[in-house]
Amino acid sequence: MKKSSGWISIMLVILSAGIGCRGQSAKPGNVRFEKHVLCDTFVSEGVTVADINKDGRMDIIAGAYWFEAPKWKQHELAVPTAFAYDKGYSNAFLHFALDVDQDGWVDIIRIGLPGEEVVWYENPKNEPGHWKEHLIYPAFGNETPLFEDVDGDGRPDLIGNDPKTEEVIWLRAPHNPGDTAWEKHVVSNQAGLGTHQYTHGLGFADINGDGRRDILISKGWWEAPMKHGGQLWQFHPVDFSEDCAQMYTYDVNNDGLLDIISSSAHNYGVWWHEQQRDDAGNSQWVKHVIDSTFSQSHALTLRDINGDGHLDLVTGKRFFAHNGHDPGAFEPAVLYWYEYLPGGPPYWRAHQIDDNSGVGLQVVVEDVDSDGLLDVVVSNKKGVFFSKQTRKK
């Protein structure tokens, strides 16, 4: 793997996308990003950030590597595997960080190719060598599984499917110190309903306003039960959207109704679906295009980039998502943030962050360097990238 030699200058469900940096509001024209290339080799399409070595700094984790802040020194956490960007996929579609065994050190979760195993790597507490790998579940599907607190115990759980048993499931994270077993809970066992390993579209939000967050797919939603006691969730069929990436809810037009924000995983289009209700109270969903200038926007998130108190959208192009066979595959791998404009329409204004990085299966927006500004981290077939937010003076 080739590492960079230095710094290179330069958006249904509110999940964990909280409002950030509200104390540092800036005009959109003052928001800038400096691109840092941690490596220029295909190692993963999943990425996360966490303080791996307990030095108080956020490190970046991608595939078999973690990159140590602040100089992004590269370390192996597993045996590396070579991946060809134009011939296949990596074994790391998504990453999440959690102290699984609750020993005070953050561990790393790796979700591989949809339908294959999901594992976690045990932090060796600064001891040398590769991290010990532990199985979480043998066959975990959906293109973009979620990491959300389903049962409200304060620890995030994994939401996806089991394509072999044809079930939509969630896996409860271990909650007692020293316990490392993940409990399987079945949401639905209706074959073909969100159970294919390559299902596109997944969200987690309170659709019916009962105070409990529900699970969404592009063709409807499962209503969360009052208590998670093993019963199946009731499904409500709704044609929310075509196949998409992560699904978020947000009252875009401020009419008191939740709308859907997502994007096309393998074609052109970033969009929001407006919820409208007829006189009988029935909902319809009207599509509004935010951007159609690039394809394969297979990952997105909502965060307050400019600190104005409104959630903005961050997404980009997943380079060579289907190894060059998707529409627009050879076009630039752009990365954008879309400023939310209250009082619209059109509600969104595009700001390009970069034109040669894009996204993978995740786009992480966090204050990585603890300067009070949200940064953007991605890993994909072009490499691993940290876009540091700065402000024009």
PDB file of N, CA and C in Angstrom, residues 12-15 146-151 159 202-207 212-216 224 228 233 247-249:
ATOM      1  N   LEU A  12     -36.165   6.982   6.056  1.00  0.00           N
ATOM      2  CA  LEU A  12     -35.796   8.018   5.793  1.00  0.00           C
ATOM      3  C   LEU A  12     -35.494   7.930   7.143  1.00  0.00           C
ATOM      4  N   VAL A  13     -34.289   8.727   7.798  1.00  0.00           N
ATOM      5  CA  VAL A  13     -34.250   8.512   9.237  1.00  0.00           C
ATOM      6  C   VAL A  13     -33.179   9.392   9.847  1.00  0.00           C
ATOM      7  N   ILE A  14     -33.491  10.212  10.871  1.00  0.00           N
ATOM      8  CA  ILE A  14     -32.407  10.808  11.614  1.00  0.00           C
ATOM      9  C   ILE A  14     -31.918   9.719  12.547  1.00  0.00           C
ATOM     10  N   LEU A  15     -30.753   9.224  12.218  1.00  0.00           N
ATOM     11  CA  LEU A  15     -30.225   8.129  13.018  1.00  0.00           C
ATOM     12  C   LEU A  15     -29.376   8.760  14.115  1.00  0.00           C
ATOM     13  N   LEU A 146     -27.601  -1.028   9.465  1.00  0.00           N
ATOM     14  CA  LEU A 146     -27.569   0.119  10.367  1.00  0.00           C
ATOM     15  C   LEU A 146     -27.020  -0.270  11.735  1.00  0.00           C
ATOM     16  N   PHE A 147     -26.470   0.714  12.424  1.00  0.00           N
ATOM     17  CA  PHE A 147     -25.920   0.538  13.760  1.00  0.00           C
ATOM     18  C   PHE A 147     -26.644   1.519  14.669  1.00  0.00           C
ATOM     19  N   GLU A 148     -27.785   1.063  15.261  1.00  0.00           N
ATOM     20  CA  GLU A 148     -28.673   1.927  16.025  1.00  0.00           C
ATOM     21  C   GLU A 148     -29.151   1.220  17.289  1.00  0.00           C
ATOM     22  N   ASP A 149     -29.498   1.994  18.301  1.00  0.00           N
ATOM     23  CA  ASP A 149     -29.982   1.455  19.577  1.00  0.00           C
ATOM     24  C   ASP A 149     -31.463   1.109  19.440  1.00  0.00           C
ATOM     25  N   VAL A 150     -31.776  -0.133  19.111  1.00  0.00           N
ATOM     26  CA  VAL A 150     -33.151  -0.558  18.859  1.00  0.00           C
ATOM     27  C   VAL A 150     -33.955  -0.623  20.149  1.00  0.00           C
ATOM     28  N   ASP A 151     -33.385  -1.174  21.208  1.00  0.00           N
ATOM     29  CA  ASP A 151     -34.138  -1.419  22.431  1.00  0.00           C
ATOM     30  C   ASP A 151     -33.964  -0.353  23.501  1.00  0.00           C
ATOM     31  N   ILE A 159     -28.752  -3.724  12.559  1.00  0.00           N
ATOM     32  CA  ILE A 159     -30.014  -3.977  11.862  1.00  0.00           C
ATOM     33  C   ILE A 159     -29.696  -4.404  10.438  1.00  0.00           C
ATOM     34  N   LEU A 202     -32.512   1.162   3.680  1.00  0.00           N
ATOM     35  CA  LEU A 202     -32.784   0.799   5.066  1.00  0.00           C
ATOM     36  C   LEU A 202     -32.744   2.064   5.911  1.00  0.00           C
ATOM     37  N   GLY A 203     -33.726   2.175   6.819  1.00  0.00           N
ATOM     38  CA  GLY A 203     -33.782   3.325   7.703  1.00  0.00           C
ATOM     39  C   GLY A 203     -34.367   2.969   9.049  1.00  0.00           C
ATOM     40  N   PHE A 204     -34.260   3.877  10.003  1.00  0.00           N
ATOM     41  CA  PHE A 204     -34.698   3.636  11.377  1.00  0.00           C
ATOM     42  C   PHE A 204     -35.241   4.938  11.931  1.00  0.00           C
ATOM     43  N   ALA A 205     -36.592   5.057  12.029  1.00  0.00           N
ATOM     44  CA  ALA A 205     -37.209   6.313  12.462  1.00  0.00           C
ATOM     45  C   ALA A 205     -38.621   6.069  12.963  1.00  0.00           C
ATOM     46  N   ASP A 206     -39.143   7.009  13.738  1.00  0.00           N
ATOM     47  CA  ASP A 206     -40.504   6.931  14.275  1.00  0.00           C
ATOM     48  C   ASP A 206     -41.473   7.431  13.213  1.00  0.00           C
ATOM     49  N   ILE A 207     -42.006   6.530  12.395  1.00  0.00           N
ATOM     50  CA  ILE A 207     -42.877   6.900  11.292  1.00  0.00           C
ATOM     51  C   ILE A 207     -44.266   7.309  11.765  1.00  0.00           C
ATOM     52  N   ARG A 212     -41.659   5.392  19.264  1.00  0.00           N
ATOM     53  CA  ARG A 212     -40.766   4.253  19.049  1.00  0.00           C
ATOM     54  C   ARG A 212     -40.277   4.278  17.612  1.00  0.00           C
ATOM     55  N   ARG A 213     -38.999   4.054  17.439  1.00  0.00           N
ATOM     56  CA  ARG A 213     -38.440   4.089  16.090  1.00  0.00           C
ATOM     57  C   ARG A 213     -38.709   2.775  15.356  1.00  0.00           C
ATOM     58  N   ASP A 214     -39.097   2.913  14.106  1.00  0.00           N
ATOM     59  CA  ASP A 214     -39.483   1.792  13.261  1.00  0.00           C
ATOM     60  C   ASP A 214     -38.384   1.505  12.237  1.00  0.00           C
ATOM     61  N   ILE A 215     -38.496   0.388  11.545  1.00  0.00           N
ATOM     62  CA  ILE A 215     -37.519   0.008  10.521  1.00  0.00           C
ATOM     63  C   ILE A 215     -38.148   0.184   9.146  1.00  0.00           C
ATOM     64  N   LEU A 216     -37.443   0.878   8.274  1.00  0.00           N
ATOM     65  CA  LEU A 216     -37.946   1.189   6.945  1.00  0.00           C
ATOM     66  C   LEU A 216     -37.136   0.491   5.861  1.00  0.00           C
ATOM     67  N   ALA A 224     -42.481  -0.761  15.238  1.00  0.00           N
ATOM     68  CA  ALA A 224     -41.820  -1.264  16.434  1.00  0.00           C
ATOM     69  C   ALA A 224     -42.839  -1.620  17.513  1.00  0.00           C
ATOM     70  N   HIS A 228     -39.774  -5.284  23.276  1.00  0.00           N
ATOM     71  CA  HIS A 228     -39.059  -6.205  22.403  1.00  0.00           C
ATOM     72  C   HIS A 228     -38.983  -7.577  23.071  1.00  0.00           C
ATOM     73  N   TRP A 233     -42.747  -7.849  14.009  1.00  0.00           N
ATOM     74  CA  TRP A 233     -43.197  -6.477  13.855  1.00  0.00           C
ATOM     75  C   TRP A 233     -44.231  -6.410  12.732  1.00  0.00           C
ATOM     76  N   MET A 247     -31.680   5.547   4.285  1.00  0.00           N
ATOM     77  CA  MET A 247     -32.914   6.324   4.263  1.00  0.00           C
ATOM     78  C   MET A 247     -33.031   7.140   5.546  1.00  0.00           C
ATOM     79  N   TYR A 248     -33.251   8.434   5.377  1.00  0.00           N
ATOM     80  CA  TYR A 248     -33.384   9.334   6.516  1.00  0.00           C
ATOM     81  C   TYR A 248     -34.740  10.032   6.477  1.00  0.00           C
ATOM     82  N   THR A 249     -35.275  10.382   7.625  1.00  0.00           N
ATOM     83  CA  THR A 249     -36.487  11.187   7.679  1.00  0.00           C
ATOM     84  C   THR A 249     -36.160  12.567   8.224  1.00  0.00           C
TER      85      THR A 249
END
